[in-house]
């Protein structure tokens, strides 16, 4: 079976694409979790969140999409069928601003179980960025390959993303994909990985929208899987990731949230009741990724 990433098609169980592996088998072994996170670059935990709370959060986002006129009015709300115009949805704001309309979502990403997990994994008291990144991806939508550090690298580098699907997400809906081994791309980390989109104003912030080019140039292999409501995946700032294309007529709803030790520096753009977020990126003519890569020599 072939799956689309950007303009490319990748075949499962090939040189370019394989399955993510779960880590529920080592859930009780903190040292084993830390070792696997270092080796694999990610931890996939099945059934971590309460499934019914996740599905209620999805309904919250679907109601918001309906209010914005983005759903097909002739289809049941629960189906999440994309309306005319195929417009995506994004609710990037602080938790303080999201709480009233999306209480189930906020329950998921700030639940004591989440902090207990990160406290254990990171070995101390942890906090989350106030800013949250829930989004709905329409037909044909995808995300190009990038490190998260280029968007949020002004605090600790020991920062982790938790990606949470808000429903069952088969591959055709556009699943998250990890580039295995990319946390060891030393030249990329020393160049692209030091980029700051607000300072350097590089278009998209993606390293590439060609998943095959990255594997052929730097090595590794893409990995993805079908997700279920309740699953989550955690990865660090230097783990290259992207997504498959959403080839359906339904929205893919998911969220990104960030966690770190409370004792370490925090990127000031993402904290507070109304974080300033990206304040300069895209405000002046942007440098193309191709131009930036030529300068970096990657």
Coordinates of C-alpha atoms in Angstrom, one line a residue:
X1 CA 0.0 0.0 0.0
X2 CA 1.3 3.5 -0.9
X3 CA 0.7 6.6 1.1
X4 CA 1.1 10.2 0.1
X5 CA 3.5 12.6 1.9
X6 CA 3.4 16.0 0.1
X7 CA 3.9 15.3 -3.6
X8 CA 5.5 11.9 -3.0
X9 CA 4.1 8.4 -2.5
X10 CA 5.8 6.1 0.0
X11 CA 5.2 2.3 0.2
X12 CA 4.8 0.8 3.6
X13 CA 7.5 -1.7 4.6
X14 CA 9.9 -0.2 2.2
X15 CA 13.3 1.7 2.4
X16 CA 11.3 4.9 3.1
X17 CA 8.4 3.9 5.3
X18 CA 7.8 1.5 8.2
X19 CA 5.6 1.2 11.3
X20 CA 6.2 3.1 14.6
X21 CA 6.6 0.8 17.6
X22 CA 4.6 1.2 20.8
X23 CA 6.2 1.4 24.3
X24 CA 3.4 0.2 26.5
X25 CA 5.5 -2.9 27.2
X26 CA 8.0 -0.8 29.2
X27 CA 5.5 1.6 30.7
X28 CA 6.5 0.7 34.3
X29 CA 10.2 0.9 33.7
X30 CA 11.3 4.6 33.7
X31 CA 14.9 3.9 32.7
X32 CA 13.8 1.8 29.8
X33 CA 11.5 4.6 28.7
X34 CA 14.3 7.1 28.8
X35 CA 16.6 4.8 26.9
X36 CA 14.1 4.1 24.2
X37 CA 13.3 7.9 23.9
X38 CA 17.0 8.5 23.4
X39 CA 17.5 5.6 20.9
X40 CA 14.2 5.9 18.9
X41 CA 13.6 9.6 19.4
X42 CA 10.0 9.1 20.4
X43 CA 7.6 7.2 22.7
X44 CA 4.3 5.9 21.4
X45 CA 1.9 5.1 24.3
X46 CA -1.4 3.4 23.3
X47 CA -4.5 4.2 25.3
X48 CA -2.8 6.8 27.5
X49 CA -5.7 9.3 27.6
X50 CA -9.3 8.5 28.5
X51 CA -10.9 7.6 25.2
X52 CA -14.3 9.1 26.0
X53 CA -12.8 12.4 27.1
X54 CA -10.8 12.6 23.8
X55 CA -13.9 11.9 21.8
X56 CA -15.8 14.7 23.7
X57 CA -12.9 17.0 22.9
X58 CA -13.3 16.2 19.3
X59 CA -17.0 17.1 19.5
X60 CA -16.0 20.5 21.0
X61 CA -13.7 21.2 18.0
X62 CA -16.4 19.9 15.6
X63 CA -19.0 22.3 17.1
X64 CA -16.5 25.1 16.6
X65 CA -15.9 24.2 13.0
X66 CA -19.7 24.0 12.4
X67 CA -20.1 27.5 13.9
X68 CA -17.4 28.8 11.5
X69 CA -19.2 27.2 8.6
X70 CA -16.4 24.8 7.8
X71 CA -18.4 21.6 8.1
X72 CA -20.7 20.1 5.4
X73 CA -24.2 21.0 6.8
X74 CA -25.7 18.0 5.1
X75 CA -23.6 15.5 7.1
X76 CA -23.8 14.5 10.7
X77 CA -21.6 16.6 13.0
X78 CA -19.9 13.4 14.3
X79 CA -18.6 12.6 10.8
X80 CA -16.6 15.8 10.6
X81 CA -17.1 16.1 6.8
X82 CA -15.3 19.0 5.3
X83 CA -17.5 21.8 3.9
X84 CA -17.2 23.9 0.8
X85 CA -13.9 25.6 0.6
X86 CA -11.9 22.9 2.3
X87 CA -10.6 25.4 5.0
X88 CA -8.5 24.1 7.8
X89 CA -9.1 25.0 11.5
X90 CA -6.6 26.2 14.1
X91 CA -7.2 27.2 17.7
X92 CA -3.7 28.2 18.8
X93 CA -4.2 30.2 22.0
X94 CA -3.3 29.9 25.7
X95 CA -5.2 27.5 27.9
X96 CA -6.7 30.4 29.7
X97 CA -8.4 31.4 26.4
X98 CA -9.4 27.9 25.4
X99 CA -10.8 26.6 28.6
X100 CA -14.3 28.0 28.2
X101 CA -15.0 26.5 24.8
X102 CA -12.8 23.4 25.0
X103 CA -12.9 22.1 28.6
X104 CA -12.5 18.4 27.6
X105 CA -9.4 19.3 25.5
X106 CA -7.9 21.2 28.4
X107 CA -8.6 18.3 30.7
X108 CA -6.7 16.0 28.4
X109 CA -3.5 18.0 28.0
X110 CA -3.3 19.3 31.6
X111 CA -4.5 16.2 33.4
X112 CA -2.5 15.1 36.5
X113 CA -1.7 11.9 34.6
X114 CA 0.2 13.8 32.0
X115 CA 2.3 15.7 34.5
X116 CA 3.0 12.6 36.5
X117 CA 4.3 10.9 33.3
X118 CA 6.6 13.8 32.4
X119 CA 7.7 14.3 36.0
X120 CA 8.8 10.6 36.0
X121 CA 10.3 10.8 32.5
X122 CA 12.3 14.0 33.1
X123 CA 13.1 13.4 36.7
X124 CA 11.5 16.5 38.3
X125 CA 8.5 18.8 38.5
X126 CA 7.3 19.7 35.0
X127 CA 5.3 22.4 33.4
X128 CA 3.5 22.9 30.1
X129 CA 3.5 25.9 27.8
X130 CA 0.4 28.0 28.3
X131 CA 0.0 28.1 24.5
X132 CA -1.6 25.0 23.0
X133 CA -1.8 24.0 19.3
X134 CA -5.0 22.2 18.4
X135 CA -5.8 22.0 14.7
X136 CA -8.0 20.5 12.1
X137 CA -6.4 19.5 8.8
X138 CA -8.5 19.5 5.6
X139 CA -8.4 17.4 2.5
X140 CA -4.9 17.3 1.0
X141 CA -3.4 18.9 4.0
X142 CA -0.1 17.8 5.4
X143 CA 3.0 19.1 7.3
X144 CA 6.5 19.1 5.9
X145 CA 9.5 17.8 7.7
X146 CA 10.8 19.9 10.5
X147 CA 12.4 20.1 14.0
X148 CA 10.2 21.8 16.6
X149 CA 13.2 23.6 18.0
X150 CA 13.1 26.2 15.2
X151 CA 9.7 27.4 16.5
X152 CA 10.3 27.3 20.3
X153 CA 14.1 27.2 20.9
X154 CA 14.6 30.2 23.2
X155 CA 14.3 28.3 26.4
X156 CA 15.5 24.8 27.4
X157 CA 16.3 22.4 24.6
X158 CA 15.1 19.7 27.0
X159 CA 11.5 20.3 25.8
X160 CA 9.1 17.7 24.6
X161 CA 6.1 17.6 22.3
X162 CA 3.0 15.5 23.1
X163 CA 1.0 14.9 19.9
X164 CA -2.6 13.7 20.6
X165 CA -5.0 12.5 18.0
X166 CA -8.6 13.6 18.8
X167 CA -10.2 10.5 17.2
X168 CA -9.2 7.2 15.6
X169 CA -6.9 8.3 12.8
X170 CA -6.2 5.8 10.0
X171 CA -3.3 6.5 7.7
X172 CA -5.5 8.0 5.0
X173 CA -6.6 10.7 7.4
X174 CA -3.0 12.0 7.6
X175 CA -1.1 10.5 10.5
X176 CA 2.0 11.9 12.1
X177 CA 5.3 10.4 10.9
X178 CA 8.7 10.3 12.5
X179 CA 12.0 10.3 10.6
X180 CA 13.9 7.6 12.4
X181 CA 17.5 8.5 13.2
X182 CA 17.0 12.2 12.5
X183 CA 17.9 13.2 16.0
X184 CA 21.4 12.2 15.1
X185 CA 21.7 14.5 11.9
X186 CA 24.6 16.5 13.5
X187 CA 25.2 18.8 10.5
X188 CA 21.4 19.5 10.3
X189 CA 21.2 20.2 14.0
X190 CA 24.1 22.6 13.9
X191 CA 22.6 24.6 11.0
X192 CA 18.9 24.3 10.5
X193 CA 18.5 23.2 14.1
X194 CA 19.8 26.6 15.3
X195 CA 17.4 28.6 13.2
X196 CA 14.7 30.7 14.9
X197 CA 11.7 31.6 12.6
X198 CA 11.1 34.9 14.3
X199 CA 14.8 35.9 14.0
X200 CA 15.6 34.4 10.6
X201 CA 12.2 34.6 8.9
X202 CA 12.6 31.4 6.8
X203 CA 9.4 30.4 5.0
X204 CA 7.4 27.6 6.6
X205 CA 10.3 26.6 8.9
X206 CA 10.3 23.2 7.3
X207 CA 13.6 21.7 6.3
X208 CA 11.9 20.0 3.3
X209 CA 8.6 19.0 1.8
X210 CA 10.2 16.0 0.1
X211 CA 10.4 13.0 2.5
X212 CA 12.3 10.9 0.0
X213 CA 15.0 13.6 -0.5
X214 CA 15.7 13.7 3.2
X215 CA 16.2 9.9 3.5
X216 CA 18.4 9.8 0.4
X217 CA 20.5 12.7 1.6
X218 CA 20.8 12.1 5.4
X219 CA 19.7 8.5 5.9
X220 CA 17.0 7.1 8.2
X221 CA 13.5 5.9 7.5
X222 CA 10.0 7.4 8.0
X223 CA 7.7 5.6 10.4
X224 CA 4.0 6.1 11.1
X225 CA 1.0 4.1 12.3
X226 CA -2.8 4.2 12.6
X227 CA -3.7 6.0 15.8
X228 CA -6.7 5.5 18.1
X229 CA -8.4 8.1 20.3
X230 CA -6.5 7.9 23.6
X231 CA -3.1 7.3 22.1
X232 CA -0.3 9.8 22.4
X233 CA 3.3 10.1 21.1
X234 CA 6.1 12.1 22.7
X235 CA 9.3 13.3 21.0
X236 CA 12.0 15.9 21.5
X237 CA 13.0 19.1 19.8
X238 CA 15.4 17.5 17.4
X239 CA 13.2 14.7 16.1
X240 CA 12.3 15.4 12.5
X241 CA 8.7 14.8 11.8
X242 CA 6.0 15.4 9.3
X243 CA 2.6 14.0 8.4
X244 CA 1.0 12.0 5.7
X245 CA -1.6 13.8 3.5
X246 CA -5.2 13.7 4.5
X247 CA -6.8 12.0 1.5
X248 CA -10.3 11.9 2.9
X249 CA -13.3 14.2 3.0
X250 CA -13.1 14.4 6.8
X251 CA -11.1 16.6 9.1
X252 CA -8.1 15.2 11.0
X253 CA -8.2 16.9 14.4
X254 CA -5.1 16.7 16.7
X255 CA -3.1 18.8 19.1
X256 CA 0.5 19.6 20.0
X257 CA 1.4 20.5 23.5
X258 CA 4.8 21.1 25.1
X259 CA 6.3 20.0 28.5
X260 CA 9.6 20.7 30.3
X261 CA 11.2 20.8 33.7
X262 CA 10.0 23.7 35.8
X263 CA 13.6 24.5 36.8
X264 CA 14.8 25.1 33.3
X265 CA 14.4 28.3 31.1
X266 CA 11.1 28.8 29.3
X267 CA 10.6 30.3 25.8
X268 CA 8.8 33.5 26.7
X269 CA 6.8 33.5 23.5
X270 CA 4.6 30.7 24.7
X271 CA 3.7 31.6 28.3
X272 CA 1.2 33.8 30.0
X273 CA -2.5 34.4 29.7
X274 CA -2.0 35.8 26.2
X275 CA 1.3 34.7 24.9
X276 CA 2.9 36.8 22.2
X277 CA 3.6 33.7 20.1
X278 CA 5.4 34.3 16.7
X279 CA 5.7 38.1 16.5
X280 CA 8.1 38.7 13.6
X281 CA 7.9 35.6 11.4
X282 CA 6.3 36.4 8.0
X283 CA 6.0 40.1 8.7
X284 CA 8.8 40.9 6.2
X285 CA 9.8 39.2 2.9
X286 CA 10.8 35.7 3.8
X287 CA 13.9 33.8 2.9
X288 CA 13.1 30.6 1.0
X289 CA 14.0 27.2 2.5
X290 CA 16.1 26.4 -0.6
X291 CA 18.1 29.6 -0.1
X292 CA 18.6 28.9 3.6
X293 CA 19.7 25.3 3.0
X294 CA 22.3 26.5 0.5
X295 CA 23.7 28.9 3.1
X296 CA 23.7 26.1 5.7
X297 CA 25.3 23.6 3.3
X298 CA 22.6 21.0 3.9

